[in-house]
């Protein structure tokens, strides 16, 4: 039985992971839970899964959490703050850590888990995008497995099983096209937060759903694929596939193409990341291609969605630039969700921030370089959008 520490337990990835654990009690058990600030749901999860260690990232909620689980026996170790999340990530009894934390906030806990020798089910792409140059050597050094839980990367990983090292020619990332795929480009300037949060196929958290609407999610996944599979940017292509049935494909040296198919259900890549290399029986609805009817494909529209090209450019620049791109995106998306900026300000702010980043962009940055680039880019976006920067009159 695999023992799991789950980071981000009350979010979309967290609750879907717990659904898997609930239905496969002979395969998985929860030893650690960490969440942001949702005390009520975390307390309920503690009662149900009886972890040995828990953490709430918002330290102001610690006493509320302790009160909410005062009658739970046996009491878990209860911690707070980023330090607490890191303790859950490296907890001795865990075999695998599921990283469901949103954004670059997942970087330090993930590094702590790798250094403690844990396998990682990676549901936090920002960690690898910002921290790739630091995270990859650590994975080598500690000999752990980094198992992708992102649906596209899980698909590529599944297709790669049995492919010899030099057999891969290209990666073909599929994209649903996001909330505005059928909206004329002229109308993008007027879309609201509520519009952007309506994803046509996938049920996911708020940040990633906005990233899907701008197609930055696909751009970030290009960088993620580069780090995970060691493919050059020229070998990674994006194809729009509105049905989200093919989760991605690989093209081999002989032009043969392998694809992984399934319903758009995040539990499937999560389960494979947890069960790898085994295949576990589930009672989920099997894919019915007759019911799907047709699978269609089209070119991505780079005029309408500049974020993809921004991500390719940042990936090719290397060093800290992917961290700058990622941080600018996180900050811009947060401002959009707070209704402080417009939808089209998101790519504009990211491009402006990447253009202004001229710091010594070393090809092998340290963790401190990456954290500093992340901090700088967030501040850059905040400064560019502060009221004093807006045109007068
Ligand atoms: Mg994905």
GROMACS .gro file of N, CA, C and O in nm, residues 37-123:
model
  348
   37UNK      N    1  -0.625   2.749   0.337
   37UNK     CA    2  -0.695   2.817   0.446
   37UNK      C    3  -0.836   2.763   0.470
   37UNK      O    4  -0.909   2.818   0.553
   38UNK      N    5  -0.875   2.658   0.399
   38UNK     CA    6  -1.012   2.608   0.414
   38UNK      C    7  -1.020   2.512   0.533
   38UNK      O    8  -1.008   2.391   0.521
   39UNK      N    9  -1.042   2.571   0.653
   39UNK     CA   10  -1.041   2.494   0.778
   39UNK      C   11  -1.152   2.390   0.779
   39UNK      O   12  -1.130   2.275   0.818
   40UNK      N   13  -1.271   2.430   0.736
   40UNK     CA   14  -1.386   2.341   0.747
   40UNK      C   15  -1.365   2.211   0.668
   40UNK      O   16  -1.384   2.100   0.721
   41UNK      N   17  -1.321   2.227   0.542
   41UNK     CA   18  -1.301   2.108   0.460
   41UNK      C   19  -1.180   2.026   0.508
   41UNK      O   20  -1.185   1.903   0.512
   42UNK      N   21  -1.075   2.095   0.550
   42UNK     CA   22  -0.957   2.023   0.599
   42UNK      C   23  -0.994   1.941   0.723
   42UNK      O   24  -0.953   1.824   0.735
   43UNK      N   25  -1.071   1.999   0.813
   43UNK     CA   26  -1.112   1.927   0.935
   43UNK      C   27  -1.192   1.802   0.900
   43UNK      O   28  -1.171   1.694   0.957
   44UNK      N   29  -1.280   1.817   0.802
   44UNK     CA   30  -1.361   1.703   0.756
   44UNK      C   31  -1.270   1.594   0.697
   44UNK      O   32  -1.289   1.475   0.724
   45UNK      N   33  -1.170   1.636   0.619
   45UNK     CA   34  -1.075   1.540   0.559
   45UNK      C   35  -0.993   1.469   0.668
   45UNK      O   36  -0.963   1.350   0.657
   46UNK      N   37  -0.957   1.542   0.772
   46UNK     CA   38  -0.878   1.483   0.882
   46UNK      C   39  -0.960   1.373   0.950
   46UNK      O   40  -0.911   1.264   0.979
   47UNK      N   41  -1.090   1.400   0.971
   47UNK     CA   42  -1.177   1.299   1.033
   47UNK      C   43  -1.187   1.175   0.945
   47UNK      O   44  -1.183   1.063   0.993
   48UNK      N   45  -1.202   1.197   0.815
   48UNK     CA   46  -1.224   1.084   0.725
   48UNK      C   47  -1.096   1.003   0.700
   48UNK      O   48  -1.101   0.880   0.696
   49UNK      N   49  -0.982   1.071   0.682
   49UNK     CA   50  -0.862   0.999   0.635
   49UNK      C   51  -0.758   0.975   0.745
   49UNK      O   52  -0.660   0.905   0.723
   50UNK      N   53  -0.778   1.034   0.861
   50UNK     CA   54  -0.692   1.012   0.978
   50UNK      C   55  -0.543   1.020   0.948
   50UNK      O   56  -0.468   0.924   0.973
   51UNK      N   57  -0.497   1.133   0.891
   51UNK     CA   58  -0.354   1.148   0.864
   51UNK      C   59  -0.275   1.161   0.993
   51UNK      O   60  -0.331   1.190   1.100
   52UNK      N   61  -0.143   1.137   0.981
   52UNK     CA   62  -0.056   1.149   1.099
   52UNK      C   63  -0.006   1.291   1.117
   52UNK      O   64   0.035   1.331   1.226
   53UNK      N   65  -0.003   1.369   1.006
   53UNK     CA   66   0.048   1.506   1.012
   53UNK      C   67  -0.037   1.594   0.920
   53UNK      O   68  -0.075   1.549   0.811
   54UNK      N   69  -0.069   1.714   0.966
   54UNK     CA   70  -0.145   1.808   0.884
   54UNK      C   71  -0.085   1.948   0.897
   54UNK      O   72  -0.021   1.979   0.998
   55UNK      N   73  -0.108   2.030   0.795
   55UNK     CA   74  -0.064   2.170   0.803
   55UNK      C   75  -0.165   2.259   0.734
   55UNK      O   76  -0.224   2.221   0.633
   56UNK      N   77  -0.184   2.378   0.791
   56UNK     CA   78  -0.265   2.480   0.727
   56UNK      C   79  -0.171   2.596   0.696
   56UNK      O   80  -0.099   2.644   0.784
   57UNK      N   81  -0.167   2.634   0.568
   57UNK     CA   82  -0.066   2.732   0.525
   57UNK      C   83  -0.091   2.869   0.589
   57UNK      O   84   0.001   2.937   0.630
   58UNK      N   85  -0.218   2.908   0.598
   58UNK     CA   86  -0.253   3.036   0.661
   58UNK      C   87  -0.244   3.020   0.813
   58UNK      O   88  -0.333   2.965   0.878
   59UNK      N   89  -0.133   3.069   0.870
   59UNK     CA   90  -0.105   3.047   1.013
   59UNK      C   91  -0.213   3.108   1.103
   59UNK      O   92  -0.233   3.062   1.216
   60UNK      N   93  -0.285   3.209   1.054
   60UNK     CA   94  -0.391   3.271   1.134
   60UNK      C   95  -0.506   3.174   1.160
   60UNK      O   96  -0.590   3.197   1.247
   61UNK      N   97  -0.511   3.065   1.083
   61UNK     CA   98  -0.623   2.970   1.097
   61UNK      C   99  -0.587   2.852   1.187
   61UNK      O  100  -0.668   2.761   1.204
   62UNK      N  101  -0.467   2.855   1.245
   62UNK     CA  102  -0.421   2.738   1.320
   62UNK      C  103  -0.511   2.705   1.439
   62UNK      O  104  -0.551   2.590   1.458
   63UNK      N  105  -0.546   2.807   1.519
   63UNK     CA  106  -0.626   2.777   1.639
   63UNK      C  107  -0.766   2.731   1.600
   63UNK      O  108  -0.823   2.642   1.664
   64UNK      N  109  -0.818   2.790   1.492
   64UNK     CA  110  -0.951   2.748   1.444
   64UNK      C  111  -0.948   2.600   1.403
   64UNK      O  112  -1.040   2.523   1.434
   65UNK      N  113  -0.839   2.561   1.337
   65UNK     CA  114  -0.826   2.421   1.295
   65UNK      C  115  -0.815   2.329   1.417
   65UNK      O  116  -0.880   2.225   1.424
   66UNK      N  117  -0.732   2.370   1.513
   66UNK     CA  118  -0.715   2.287   1.633
   66UNK      C  119  -0.848   2.268   1.707
   66UNK      O  120  -0.880   2.158   1.753
   67UNK      N  121  -0.927   2.376   1.714
   67UNK     CA  122  -1.059   2.367   1.779
   67UNK      C  123  -1.149   2.270   1.702
   67UNK      O  124  -1.222   2.190   1.761
   68UNK      N  125  -1.142   2.280   1.569
   68UNK     CA  126  -1.233   2.201   1.485
   68UNK      C  127  -1.205   2.050   1.493
   68UNK      O  128  -1.294   1.970   1.466
   69UNK      N  129  -1.082   2.013   1.533
   69UNK     CA  130  -1.050   1.870   1.540
   69UNK      C  131  -1.012   1.826   1.681
   69UNK      O  132  -0.948   1.723   1.702
   70UNK      N  133  -1.055   1.907   1.780
   70UNK     CA  134  -1.015   1.882   1.919
   70UNK      C  135  -1.054   1.742   1.967
   70UNK      O  136  -0.985   1.681   2.048
   71UNK      N  137  -1.166   1.689   1.915
   71UNK     CA  138  -1.215   1.559   1.963
   71UNK      C  139  -1.165   1.442   1.879
   71UNK      O  140  -1.203   1.328   1.903
   72UNK      N  141  -1.079   1.471   1.777
   72UNK     CA  142  -1.032   1.363   1.690
   72UNK      C  143  -0.926   1.280   1.764
   72UNK      O  144  -0.833   1.334   1.823
   73UNK      N  145  -0.943   1.148   1.760
   73UNK     CA  146  -0.847   1.056   1.823
   73UNK      C  147  -0.802   0.952   1.722
   73UNK      O  148  -0.887   0.894   1.654
   74UNK      N  149  -0.672   0.924   1.707
   74UNK     CA  150  -0.562   0.996   1.770
   74UNK      C  151  -0.538   1.130   1.701
   74UNK      O  152  -0.565   1.143   1.582
   75UNK      N  153  -0.488   1.226   1.775
   75UNK     CA  154  -0.461   1.359   1.720
   75UNK      C  155  -0.342   1.353   1.623
   75UNK      O  156  -0.239   1.294   1.656
   76UNK      N  157  -0.356   1.414   1.504
   76UNK     CA  158  -0.239   1.426   1.418
   76UNK      C  159  -0.145   1.536   1.469
   76UNK      O  160  -0.187   1.617   1.552
   77UNK      N  161  -0.023   1.537   1.419
   77UNK     CA  162   0.064   1.652   1.439
   77UNK      C  163   0.003   1.767   1.359
   77UNK      O  164  -0.030   1.749   1.242
   78UNK      N  165  -0.018   1.883   1.421
   78UNK     CA  166  -0.082   1.996   1.353
   78UNK      C  167   0.016   2.113   1.343
   78UNK      O  168   0.065   2.161   1.444
   79UNK      N  169   0.044   2.153   1.218
   79UNK     CA  170   0.142   2.260   1.193
   79UNK      C  171   0.077   2.371   1.110
   79UNK      O  172  -0.032   2.354   1.057
   80UNK      N  173   0.150   2.483   1.100
   80UNK     CA  174   0.097   2.597   1.023
   80UNK      C  175   0.208   2.664   0.944
   80UNK      O  176   0.326   2.645   0.972
   81UNK      N  177   0.166   2.742   0.845
   81UNK     CA  178   0.259   2.823   0.766
   81UNK      C  179   0.331   2.741   0.660
   81UNK      O  180   0.312   2.620   0.648
   82UNK      N  181   0.414   2.810   0.582
   82UNK     CA  182   0.489   2.743   0.477
   82UNK      C  183   0.579   2.634   0.533
   82UNK      O  184   0.598   2.528   0.473
   83UNK      N  185   0.635   2.661   0.652
   83UNK     CA  186   0.720   2.562   0.718
   83UNK      C  187   0.641   2.434   0.747
   83UNK      O  188   0.692   2.323   0.735
   84UNK      N  189   0.518   2.452   0.789
   84UNK     CA  190   0.432   2.337   0.817
   84UNK      C  191   0.405   2.255   0.693
   84UNK      O  192   0.410   2.131   0.695
   85UNK      N  193   0.379   2.324   0.580
   85UNK     CA  194   0.354   2.255   0.454
   85UNK      C  195   0.479   2.175   0.413
   85UNK      O  196   0.470   2.060   0.368
   86UNK      N  197   0.595   2.235   0.435
   86UNK     CA  198   0.721   2.167   0.402
   86UNK      C  199   0.739   2.042   0.489
   86UNK      O  200   0.783   1.937   0.440
   87UNK      N  201   0.700   2.048   0.616
   87UNK     CA  202   0.710   1.929   0.703
   87UNK      C  203   0.619   1.817   0.653
   87UNK      O  204   0.656   1.699   0.658
   88UNK      N  205   0.500   1.852   0.607
   88UNK     CA  206   0.410   1.751   0.551
   88UNK      C  207   0.472   1.689   0.425
   88UNK      O  208   0.467   1.568   0.403
   89UNK      N  209   0.538   1.775   0.344
   89UNK     CA  210   0.599   1.729   0.218
   89UNK      C  211   0.711   1.629   0.244
   89UNK      O  212   0.733   1.538   0.165
   90UNK      N  213   0.785   1.645   0.355
   90UNK     CA  214   0.898   1.554   0.377
   90UNK      C  215   0.872   1.454   0.490
   90UNK      O  216   0.965   1.392   0.541
   91UNK      N  217   0.747   1.437   0.525
   91UNK     CA  218   0.711   1.348   0.636
   91UNK      C  219   0.763   1.205   0.611
   91UNK      O  220   0.743   1.147   0.503
   92UNK      N  221   0.828   1.151   0.713
   92UNK     CA  222   0.905   1.027   0.696
   92UNK      C  223   0.821   0.910   0.642
   92UNK      O  224   0.869   0.832   0.559
   93UNK      N  225   0.695   0.897   0.684
   93UNK     CA  226   0.617   0.779   0.648
   93UNK      C  227   0.559   0.783   0.506
   93UNK      O  228   0.502   0.685   0.461
   94UNK      N  229   0.570   0.897   0.437
   94UNK     CA  230   0.511   0.908   0.303
   94UNK      C  231   0.603   0.844   0.198
   94UNK      O  232   0.724   0.859   0.204
   95UNK      N  233   0.542   0.771   0.102
   95UNK     CA  234   0.617   0.718  -0.012
   95UNK      C  235   0.613   0.816  -0.128
   95UNK      O  236   0.708   0.830  -0.203
   96UNK      N  237   0.497   0.880  -0.145
   96UNK     CA  238   0.476   0.968  -0.261
   96UNK      C  239   0.406   1.095  -0.214
   96UNK      O  240   0.323   1.091  -0.122
   97UNK      N  241   0.444   1.207  -0.275
   97UNK     CA  242   0.383   1.335  -0.242
   97UNK      C  243   0.307   1.386  -0.364
   97UNK      O  244   0.363   1.396  -0.473
   98UNK      N  245   0.178   1.413  -0.345
   98UNK     CA  246   0.098   1.473  -0.452
   98UNK      C  247   0.103   1.624  -0.434
   98UNK      O  248   0.064   1.675  -0.329
   99UNK      N  249   0.153   1.695  -0.536
   99UNK     CA  250   0.168   1.839  -0.524
   99UNK      C  251   0.053   1.909  -0.595
   99UNK      O  252   0.061   1.939  -0.713
  100UNK      N  253  -0.052   1.936  -0.520
  100UNK     CA  254  -0.170   2.003  -0.577
  100UNK      C  255  -0.179   2.149  -0.537
  100UNK      O  256  -0.284   2.209  -0.548
  101UNK      N  257  -0.066   2.205  -0.494
  101UNK     CA  258  -0.064   2.347  -0.458
  101UNK      C  259  -0.062   2.428  -0.587
  101UNK      O  260   0.004   2.391  -0.683
  102UNK      N  261  -0.135   2.541  -0.589
  102UNK     CA  262  -0.138   2.625  -0.708
  102UNK      C  263  -0.016   2.717  -0.710
  102UNK      O  264   0.016   2.780  -0.610
  103UNK      N  265   0.051   2.721  -0.823
  103UNK     CA  266   0.153   2.822  -0.847
  103UNK      C  267   0.289   2.790  -0.791
  103UNK      O  268   0.317   2.681  -0.742
  104UNK      N  269   0.376   2.892  -0.799
  104UNK     CA  270   0.515   2.878  -0.759
  104UNK      C  271   0.528   2.850  -0.609
  104UNK      O  272   0.633   2.809  -0.561
  105UNK      N  273   0.418   2.870  -0.534
  105UNK     CA  274   0.417   2.838  -0.391
  105UNK      C  275   0.448   2.690  -0.368
  105UNK      O  276   0.488   2.650  -0.259
  106UNK      N  277   0.432   2.609  -0.472
  106UNK     CA  278   0.460   2.466  -0.458
  106UNK      C  279   0.607   2.432  -0.469
  106UNK      O  280   0.647   2.318  -0.442
  107UNK      N  281   0.689   2.529  -0.507
  107UNK     CA  282   0.830   2.499  -0.537
  107UNK      C  283   0.908   2.448  -0.415
  107UNK      O  284   0.970   2.342  -0.421
  108UNK      N  285   0.905   2.524  -0.306
  108UNK     CA  286   0.986   2.485  -0.190
  108UNK      C  287   0.939   2.354  -0.126
  108UNK      O  288   1.023   2.268  -0.094
  109UNK      N  289   0.807   2.333  -0.109
  109UNK     CA  290   0.764   2.202  -0.058
  109UNK      C  291   0.805   2.086  -0.150
  109UNK      O  292   0.842   1.979  -0.101
  110UNK      N  293   0.800   2.109  -0.282
  110UNK     CA  294   0.838   2.001  -0.374
  110UNK      C  295   0.986   1.969  -0.360
  110UNK      O  296   1.026   1.851  -0.358
  111UNK      N  297   1.069   2.073  -0.350
  111UNK     CA  298   1.213   2.051  -0.331
  111UNK      C  299   1.238   1.975  -0.200
  111UNK      O  300   1.318   1.881  -0.195
  112UNK      N  301   1.164   2.013  -0.095
  112UNK     CA  302   1.181   1.944   0.034
  112UNK      C  303   1.146   1.796   0.021
  112UNK      O  304   1.214   1.709   0.077
  113UNK      N  305   1.040   1.767  -0.054
  113UNK     CA  306   0.997   1.627  -0.071
  113UNK      C  307   1.103   1.548  -0.150
  113UNK      O  308   1.134   1.434  -0.115
  114UNK      N  309   1.158   1.610  -0.254
  114UNK     CA  310   1.260   1.541  -0.335
  114UNK      C  311   1.383   1.513  -0.248
  114UNK      O  312   1.438   1.402  -0.249
  115UNK      N  313   1.423   1.612  -0.169
  115UNK     CA  314   1.542   1.595  -0.084
  115UNK      C  315   1.520   1.489   0.024
  115UNK      O  316   1.615   1.430   0.074
  116UNK      N  317   1.392   1.465   0.057
  116UNK     CA  318   1.361   1.360   0.155
  116UNK      C  319   1.342   1.224   0.086
  116UNK      O  320   1.303   1.126   0.150
  117UNK      N  321   1.365   1.220  -0.047
  117UNK     CA  322   1.360   1.092  -0.118
  117UNK      C  323   1.222   1.046  -0.158
  117UNK      O  324   1.201   0.928  -0.189
  118UNK      N  325   1.124   1.136  -0.158
  118UNK     CA  326   0.987   1.098  -0.195
  118UNK      C  327   0.969   1.101  -0.346
  118UNK      O  328   1.021   1.191  -0.413
  119UNK      N  329   0.891   1.007  -0.400
  119UNK     CA  330   0.844   1.020  -0.537
  119UNK      C  331   0.742   1.134  -0.540
  119UNK      O  332   0.672   1.159  -0.441
  120UNK      N  333   0.731   1.201  -0.657
  120UNK     CA  334   0.642   1.316  -0.669
  120UNK      C  335   0.537   1.288  -0.776
  120UNK      O  336   0.572   1.255  -0.890
  121UNK      N  337   0.409   1.301  -0.739
  121UNK     CA  338   0.303   1.305  -0.839
  121UNK      C  339   0.280   1.453  -0.867
  121UNK      O  340   0.223   1.525  -0.785
  122UNK      N  341   0.329   1.498  -0.981
  122UNK     CA  342   0.338   1.642  -1.007
  122UNK      C  343   0.210   1.696  -1.069
  122UNK      O  344   0.183   1.680  -1.187
  123UNK      N  345   0.130   1.763  -0.984
  123UNK     CA  346   0.008   1.827  -1.034
  123UNK      C  347   0.025   1.978  -1.028
  123UNK      O  348  -0.071   2.053  -1.039
   0.00000   0.00000   0.00000
